[in-house]
Tab-separated table of C-alpha atoms (C1' of nucleotides) in Angstrom:
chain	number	residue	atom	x	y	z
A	80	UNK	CA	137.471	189.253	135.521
A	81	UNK	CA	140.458	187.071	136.815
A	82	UNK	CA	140.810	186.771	140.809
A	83	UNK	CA	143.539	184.580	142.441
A	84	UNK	CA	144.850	184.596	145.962
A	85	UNK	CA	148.031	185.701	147.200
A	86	UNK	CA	150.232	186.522	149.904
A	87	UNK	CA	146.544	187.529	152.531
A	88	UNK	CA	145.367	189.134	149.283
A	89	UNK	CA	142.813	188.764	147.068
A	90	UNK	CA	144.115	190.122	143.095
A	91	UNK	CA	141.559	190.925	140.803
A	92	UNK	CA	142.509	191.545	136.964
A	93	UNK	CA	140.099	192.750	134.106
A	94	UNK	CA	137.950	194.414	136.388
A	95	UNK	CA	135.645	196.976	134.556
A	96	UNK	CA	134.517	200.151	135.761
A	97	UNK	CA	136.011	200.015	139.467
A	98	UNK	CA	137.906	202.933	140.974
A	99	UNK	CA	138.088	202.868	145.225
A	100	UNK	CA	138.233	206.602	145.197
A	101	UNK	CA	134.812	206.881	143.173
A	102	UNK	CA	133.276	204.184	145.102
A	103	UNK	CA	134.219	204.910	148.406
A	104	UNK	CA	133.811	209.136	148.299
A	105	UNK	CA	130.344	208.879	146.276
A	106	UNK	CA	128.731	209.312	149.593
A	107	UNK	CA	127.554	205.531	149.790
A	108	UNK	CA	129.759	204.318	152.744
A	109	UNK	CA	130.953	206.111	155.865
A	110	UNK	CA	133.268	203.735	157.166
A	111	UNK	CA	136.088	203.875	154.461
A	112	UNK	CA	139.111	205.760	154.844
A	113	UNK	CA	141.760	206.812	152.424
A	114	UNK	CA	145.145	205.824	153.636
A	115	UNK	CA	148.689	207.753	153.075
A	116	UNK	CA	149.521	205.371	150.090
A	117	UNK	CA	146.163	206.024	148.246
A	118	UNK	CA	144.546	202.961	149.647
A	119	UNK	CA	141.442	202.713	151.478
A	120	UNK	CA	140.508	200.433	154.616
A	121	UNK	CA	137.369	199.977	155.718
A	122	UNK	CA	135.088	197.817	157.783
A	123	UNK	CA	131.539	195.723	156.226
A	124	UNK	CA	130.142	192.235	156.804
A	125	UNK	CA	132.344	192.315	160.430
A	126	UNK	CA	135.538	191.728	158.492
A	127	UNK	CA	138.317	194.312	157.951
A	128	UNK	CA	139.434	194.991	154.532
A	129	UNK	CA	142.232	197.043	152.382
A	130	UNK	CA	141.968	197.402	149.186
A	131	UNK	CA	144.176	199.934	146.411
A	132	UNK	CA	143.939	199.893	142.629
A	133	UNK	CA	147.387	199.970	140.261
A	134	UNK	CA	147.393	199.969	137.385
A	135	UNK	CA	144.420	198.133	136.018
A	136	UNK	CA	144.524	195.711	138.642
A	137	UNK	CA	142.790	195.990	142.206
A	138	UNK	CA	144.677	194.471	145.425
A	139	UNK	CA	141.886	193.441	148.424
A	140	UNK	CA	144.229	192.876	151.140
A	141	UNK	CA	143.443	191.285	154.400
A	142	UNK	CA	141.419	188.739	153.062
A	143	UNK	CA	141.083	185.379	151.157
A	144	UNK	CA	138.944	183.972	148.147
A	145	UNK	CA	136.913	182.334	150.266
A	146	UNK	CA	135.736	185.782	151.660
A	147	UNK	CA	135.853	187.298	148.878
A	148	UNK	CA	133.372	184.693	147.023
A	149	UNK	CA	131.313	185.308	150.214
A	150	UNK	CA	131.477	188.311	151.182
A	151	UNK	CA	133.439	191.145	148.554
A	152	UNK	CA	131.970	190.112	145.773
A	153	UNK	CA	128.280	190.816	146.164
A	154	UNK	CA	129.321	193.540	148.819
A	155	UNK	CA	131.692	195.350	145.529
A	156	UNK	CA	128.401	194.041	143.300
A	157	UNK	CA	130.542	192.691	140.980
A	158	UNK	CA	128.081	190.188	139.506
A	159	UNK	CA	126.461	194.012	137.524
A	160	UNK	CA	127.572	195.542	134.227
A	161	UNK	CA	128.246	199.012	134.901
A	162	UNK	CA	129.360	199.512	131.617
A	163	UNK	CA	125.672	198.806	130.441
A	164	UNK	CA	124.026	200.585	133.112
A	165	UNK	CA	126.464	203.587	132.075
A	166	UNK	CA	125.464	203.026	128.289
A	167	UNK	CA	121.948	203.485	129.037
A	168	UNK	CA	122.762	206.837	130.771
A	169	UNK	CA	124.498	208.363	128.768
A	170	UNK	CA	122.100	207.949	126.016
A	171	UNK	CA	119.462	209.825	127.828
A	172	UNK	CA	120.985	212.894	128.061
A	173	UNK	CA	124.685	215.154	127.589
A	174	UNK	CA	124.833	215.980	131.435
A	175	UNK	CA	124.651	212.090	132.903
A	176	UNK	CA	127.605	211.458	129.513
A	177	UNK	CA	129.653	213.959	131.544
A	178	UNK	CA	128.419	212.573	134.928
A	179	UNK	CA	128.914	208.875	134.080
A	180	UNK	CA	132.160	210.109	132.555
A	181	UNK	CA	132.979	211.597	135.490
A	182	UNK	CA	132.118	208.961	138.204
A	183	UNK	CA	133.322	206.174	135.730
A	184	UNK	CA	134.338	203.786	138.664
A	185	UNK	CA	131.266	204.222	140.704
A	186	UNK	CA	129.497	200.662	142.128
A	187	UNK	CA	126.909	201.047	144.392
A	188	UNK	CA	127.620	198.824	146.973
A	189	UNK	CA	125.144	196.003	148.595
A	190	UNK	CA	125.144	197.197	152.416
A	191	UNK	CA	123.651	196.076	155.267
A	192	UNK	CA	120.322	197.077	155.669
A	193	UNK	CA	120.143	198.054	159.714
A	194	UNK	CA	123.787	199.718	159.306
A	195	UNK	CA	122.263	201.935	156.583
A	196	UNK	CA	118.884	202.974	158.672
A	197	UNK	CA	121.339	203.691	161.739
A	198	UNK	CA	124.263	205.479	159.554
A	199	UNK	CA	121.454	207.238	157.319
A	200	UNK	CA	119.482	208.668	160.759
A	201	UNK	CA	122.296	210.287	161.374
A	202	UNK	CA	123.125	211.722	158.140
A	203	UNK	CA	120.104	213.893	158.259
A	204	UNK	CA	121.295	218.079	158.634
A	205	UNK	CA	124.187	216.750	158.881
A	206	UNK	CA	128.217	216.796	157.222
A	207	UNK	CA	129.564	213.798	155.993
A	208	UNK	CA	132.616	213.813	157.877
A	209	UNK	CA	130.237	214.570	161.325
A	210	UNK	CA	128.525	211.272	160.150
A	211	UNK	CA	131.747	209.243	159.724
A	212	UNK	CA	132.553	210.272	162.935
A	213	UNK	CA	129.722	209.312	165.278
A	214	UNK	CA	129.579	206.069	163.287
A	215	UNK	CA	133.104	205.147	164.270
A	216	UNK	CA	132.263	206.289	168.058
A	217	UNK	CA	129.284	203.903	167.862
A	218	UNK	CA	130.805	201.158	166.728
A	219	UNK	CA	133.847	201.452	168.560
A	220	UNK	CA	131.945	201.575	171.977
A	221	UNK	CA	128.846	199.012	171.194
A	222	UNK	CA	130.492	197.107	168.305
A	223	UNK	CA	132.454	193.934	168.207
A	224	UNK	CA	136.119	194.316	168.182
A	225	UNK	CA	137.740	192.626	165.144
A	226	UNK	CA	141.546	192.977	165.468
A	227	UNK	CA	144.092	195.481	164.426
A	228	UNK	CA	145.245	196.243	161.245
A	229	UNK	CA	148.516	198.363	160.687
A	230	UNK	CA	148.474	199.699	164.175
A	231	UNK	CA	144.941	200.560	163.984
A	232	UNK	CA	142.089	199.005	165.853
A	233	UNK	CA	138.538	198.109	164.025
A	234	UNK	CA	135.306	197.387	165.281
A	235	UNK	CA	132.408	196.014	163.375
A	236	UNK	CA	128.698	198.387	163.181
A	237	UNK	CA	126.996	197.448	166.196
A	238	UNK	CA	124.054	194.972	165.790
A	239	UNK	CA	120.667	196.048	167.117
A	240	UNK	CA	121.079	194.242	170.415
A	241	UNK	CA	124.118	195.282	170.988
A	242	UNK	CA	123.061	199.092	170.387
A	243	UNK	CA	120.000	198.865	172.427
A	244	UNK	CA	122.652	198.253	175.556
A	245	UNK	CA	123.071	202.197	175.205
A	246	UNK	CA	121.461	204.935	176.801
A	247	UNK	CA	119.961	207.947	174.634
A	248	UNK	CA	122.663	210.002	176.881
A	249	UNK	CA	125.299	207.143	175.930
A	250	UNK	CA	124.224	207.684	171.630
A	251	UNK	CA	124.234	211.529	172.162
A	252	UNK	CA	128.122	211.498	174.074
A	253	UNK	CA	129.056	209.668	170.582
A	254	UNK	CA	128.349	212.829	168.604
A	255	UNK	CA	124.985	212.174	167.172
A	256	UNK	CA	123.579	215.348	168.626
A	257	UNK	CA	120.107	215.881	167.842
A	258	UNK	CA	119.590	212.579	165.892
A	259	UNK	CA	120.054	210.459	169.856
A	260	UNK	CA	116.097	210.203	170.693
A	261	UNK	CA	115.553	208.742	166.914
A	262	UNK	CA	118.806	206.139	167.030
A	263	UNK	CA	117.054	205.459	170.319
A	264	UNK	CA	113.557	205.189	169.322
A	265	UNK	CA	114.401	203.048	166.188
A	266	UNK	CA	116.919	200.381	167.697
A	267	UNK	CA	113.944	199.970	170.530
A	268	UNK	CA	111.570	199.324	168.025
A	269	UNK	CA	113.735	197.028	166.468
A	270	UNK	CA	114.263	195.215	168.979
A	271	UNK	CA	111.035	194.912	170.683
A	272	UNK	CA	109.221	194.018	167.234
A	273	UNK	CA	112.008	191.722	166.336
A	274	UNK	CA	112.113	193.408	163.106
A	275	UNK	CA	114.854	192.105	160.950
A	276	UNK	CA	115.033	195.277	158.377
A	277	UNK	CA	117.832	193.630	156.311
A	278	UNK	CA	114.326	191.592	155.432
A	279	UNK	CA	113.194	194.331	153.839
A	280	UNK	CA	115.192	193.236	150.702
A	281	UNK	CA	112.531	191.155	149.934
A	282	UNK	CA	109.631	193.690	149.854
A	283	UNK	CA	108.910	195.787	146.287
A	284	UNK	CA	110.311	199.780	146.622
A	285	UNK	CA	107.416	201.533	147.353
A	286	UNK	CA	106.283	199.337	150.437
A	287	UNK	CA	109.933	199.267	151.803
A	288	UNK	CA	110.118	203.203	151.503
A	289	UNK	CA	106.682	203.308	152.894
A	290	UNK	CA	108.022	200.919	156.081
A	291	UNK	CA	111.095	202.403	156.745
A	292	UNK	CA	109.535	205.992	157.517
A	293	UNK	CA	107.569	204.831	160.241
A	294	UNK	CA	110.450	204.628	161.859
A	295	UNK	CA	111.477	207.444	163.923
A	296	UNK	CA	114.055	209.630	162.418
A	297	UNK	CA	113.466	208.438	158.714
A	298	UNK	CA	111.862	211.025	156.319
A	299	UNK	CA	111.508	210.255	152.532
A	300	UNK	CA	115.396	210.907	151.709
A	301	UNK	CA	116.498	208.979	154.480
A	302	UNK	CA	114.197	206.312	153.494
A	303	UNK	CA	115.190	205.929	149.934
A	304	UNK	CA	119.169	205.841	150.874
A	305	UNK	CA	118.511	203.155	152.981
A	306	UNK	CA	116.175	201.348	150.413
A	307	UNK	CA	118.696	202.235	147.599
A	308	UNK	CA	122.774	201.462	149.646
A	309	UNK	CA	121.088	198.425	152.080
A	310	UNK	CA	118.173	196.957	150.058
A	311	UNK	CA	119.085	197.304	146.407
A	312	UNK	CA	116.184	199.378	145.670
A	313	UNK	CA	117.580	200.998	142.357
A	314	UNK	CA	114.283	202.233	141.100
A	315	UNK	CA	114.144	205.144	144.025
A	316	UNK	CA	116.173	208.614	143.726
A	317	UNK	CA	117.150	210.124	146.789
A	318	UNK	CA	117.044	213.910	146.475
A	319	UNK	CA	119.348	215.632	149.180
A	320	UNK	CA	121.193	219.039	149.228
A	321	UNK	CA	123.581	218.308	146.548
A	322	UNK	CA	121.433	216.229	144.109
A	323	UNK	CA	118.688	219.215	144.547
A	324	UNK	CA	121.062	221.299	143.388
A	325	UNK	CA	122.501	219.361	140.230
A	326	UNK	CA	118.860	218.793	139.185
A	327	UNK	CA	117.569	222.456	139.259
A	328	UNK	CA	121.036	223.183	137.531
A	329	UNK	CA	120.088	220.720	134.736
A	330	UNK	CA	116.879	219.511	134.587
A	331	UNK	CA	114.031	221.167	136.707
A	332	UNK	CA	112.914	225.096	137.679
A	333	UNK	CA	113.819	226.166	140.912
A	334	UNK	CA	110.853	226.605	142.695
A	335	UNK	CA	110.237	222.627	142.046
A	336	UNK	CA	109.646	221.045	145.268
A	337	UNK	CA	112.110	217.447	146.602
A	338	UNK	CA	108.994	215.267	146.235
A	339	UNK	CA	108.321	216.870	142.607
A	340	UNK	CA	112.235	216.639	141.706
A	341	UNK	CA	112.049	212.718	142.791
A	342	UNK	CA	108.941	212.228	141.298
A	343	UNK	CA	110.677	213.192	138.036
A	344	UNK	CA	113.776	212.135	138.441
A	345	UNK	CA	112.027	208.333	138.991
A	346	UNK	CA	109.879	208.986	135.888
A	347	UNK	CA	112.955	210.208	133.378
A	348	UNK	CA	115.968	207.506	134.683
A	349	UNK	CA	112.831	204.273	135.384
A	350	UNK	CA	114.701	201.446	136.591
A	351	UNK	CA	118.248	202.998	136.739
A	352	UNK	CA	117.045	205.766	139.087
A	353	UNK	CA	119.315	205.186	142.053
A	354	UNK	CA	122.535	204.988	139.608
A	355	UNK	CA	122.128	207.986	137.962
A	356	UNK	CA	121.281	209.821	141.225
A	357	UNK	CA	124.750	208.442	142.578
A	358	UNK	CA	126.288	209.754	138.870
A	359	UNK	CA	124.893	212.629	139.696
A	360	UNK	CA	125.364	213.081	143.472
A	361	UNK	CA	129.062	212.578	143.086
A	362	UNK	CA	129.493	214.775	140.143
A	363	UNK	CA	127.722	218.209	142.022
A	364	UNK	CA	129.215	217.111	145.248
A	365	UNK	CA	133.404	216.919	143.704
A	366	UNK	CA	132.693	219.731	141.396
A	367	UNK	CA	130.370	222.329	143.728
A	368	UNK	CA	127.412	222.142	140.973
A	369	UNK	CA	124.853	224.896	142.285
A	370	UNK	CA	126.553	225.849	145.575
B	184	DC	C1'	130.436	235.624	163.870
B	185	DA	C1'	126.600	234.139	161.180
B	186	DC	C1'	125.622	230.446	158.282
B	187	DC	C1'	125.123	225.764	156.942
B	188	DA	C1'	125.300	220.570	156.603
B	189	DG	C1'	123.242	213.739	152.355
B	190	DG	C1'	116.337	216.341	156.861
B	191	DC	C1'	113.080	215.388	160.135
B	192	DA	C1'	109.351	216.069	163.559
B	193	DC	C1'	106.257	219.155	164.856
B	194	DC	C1'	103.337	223.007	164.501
B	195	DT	C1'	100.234	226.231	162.058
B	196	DA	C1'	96.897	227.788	158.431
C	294	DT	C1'	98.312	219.327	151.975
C	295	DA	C1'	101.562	222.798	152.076
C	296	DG	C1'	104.768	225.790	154.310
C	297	DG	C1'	107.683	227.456	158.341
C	298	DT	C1'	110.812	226.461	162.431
C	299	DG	C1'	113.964	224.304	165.909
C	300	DC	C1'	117.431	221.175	166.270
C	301	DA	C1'	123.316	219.427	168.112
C	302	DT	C1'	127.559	220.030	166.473
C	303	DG	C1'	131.583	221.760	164.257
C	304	DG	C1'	133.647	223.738	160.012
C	305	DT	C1'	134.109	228.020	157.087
DNA sequence: CACCAGGCACCTA
DNA sequence: TAGGTGCATGGT
């Protein structure tokens, strides 16, 4: 991979297995949006980034190599071989060839840990678009402001102090319905432990699942999308809606229950668990596997 | 208009 | 331990 810096843009050549659309719409993120011109902009890390793919070079605009040796390249994880991680996969089985296949530009990005238990809370019974949306409110009304960017206005994810400033009323009026009391419950907690959960990193998968359900609000999927997007815990396998679905379409009987389907899921894919459950995820969820 | 969404907490048996 | 239900909100 070649990167050079040029006119507030970062140009990256010889980049394997990268496509924005399959990174940013494999249900990883929530704060990415596709622009007119097939670009996406999005917010991470409290800077405000652009980034479009032509050819087979990818253009991060609104940035520098400074950031991006800082910041983009461990958030894009560009330091992994996907190709290898995809070789693996496909040698297990004919229907993660197809997904891998499929999903060929996936990257599962390094997130931050506390924006994932917040964004993830949310996400529970809930529509992805639903989830973008009371993200933005949040952040737009507790976050920091970071500047404009073709007319538009960005704010960065709000930290925990700055979210505990907000009422479970104030949460609720930003469309996280239900979810309010557990946002609430959980940034409390956060605070008044002084828990730093992007710590968490540091503990082995089955402890940090195990810590992040006590908090309020975080069941066993929720758990293991935080562990997997904001503590690069690739040996866990979410199992939501759509993944329940694509396994009891390939692998499992119907009647199998989520803890049974993870169980495995985590046995059959070992260490490359979470990848193959974001193969997966993104091939039921763009095709309608099961619905 | 029912039905459902990247589930969870809570209740019952 | 396993299984059922209510939940805010908005799209289909």
């Amino acid at each position: 991979m070649k990167a050079y810096e040029k006119d507030n843009s970062v140009i990256l050549e010889e980049v394997a297995d990268f496509d924005p659309k399959h990174i940013f719409e494999c249900g990883q993120c929530f704060r990415w949006n596709k622009n007119e011109d097939g670009s996406f902009t999005g917010v991470a890390y409290g800077k405000i980034l652009n980034i479009k793919k032509e050819g087979n070079k990818i253009y991060l605009n609104n940035t520098n190599l400074e950031d991006f040796n800082s910041i983009w390249f461990n958030y894009f994880d560009l330091g992994t071989n996907y190709t290898q991680i995809k070789n693996n996969l496909k040698n297990m089985d004919d229907y993660l060839l197809k997904a891998t296949e499929f999903g060929w530009g996936i990257r599962i990005l390094r997130q931050n840990g506390w924006e994932m238990l917040i964004s993830f809370i949310i996400s529970s019974n809930n529509r992805i678009p639903m989830i973008q949306r009371a993200i933005e409110n949040l952040s737009k009304k507790y976050g920091k402001y970071l500047g404009e960017y073709k007319g538009k206005k960005y704010y960065a994810f709000p930290t925990p102090e700055e979210l505990s400033k907000a009422s479970q009323e104030e949460i609720r009026a930003c469309q996280t319905g239900f979810r309010d009391k557990y946002i609430k419950s959980t940034t409390d907690r956060v605070i008044e432990e002084n828990d730093d959960v992007t710590e968490y990193i540091n503990l082995d998968t089955q402890t940090c699942v195990k810590e992040l359900t006590k908090f309020n609000g975080v069941g066993p999927k929720v758990a293991d999308c935080i562990a997997l997007f904001g503590m690069r815990k690739y040996d866990t396998f979410p199992v939501d809606i759509w993944v329940k679905r694509v396994m009891q379409e390939f692998y499992v009987n119907e009647d199998m229950s989520l803890p049974k389907i993870r169980a495995y899921a985590i046995n059959k894919f070992g260490d490359l668990s979470g990848f193959a459950q974001q193969y997966l995820f993104y091939y039921a969820r763009e095709l309608g596997i099961g619905r």
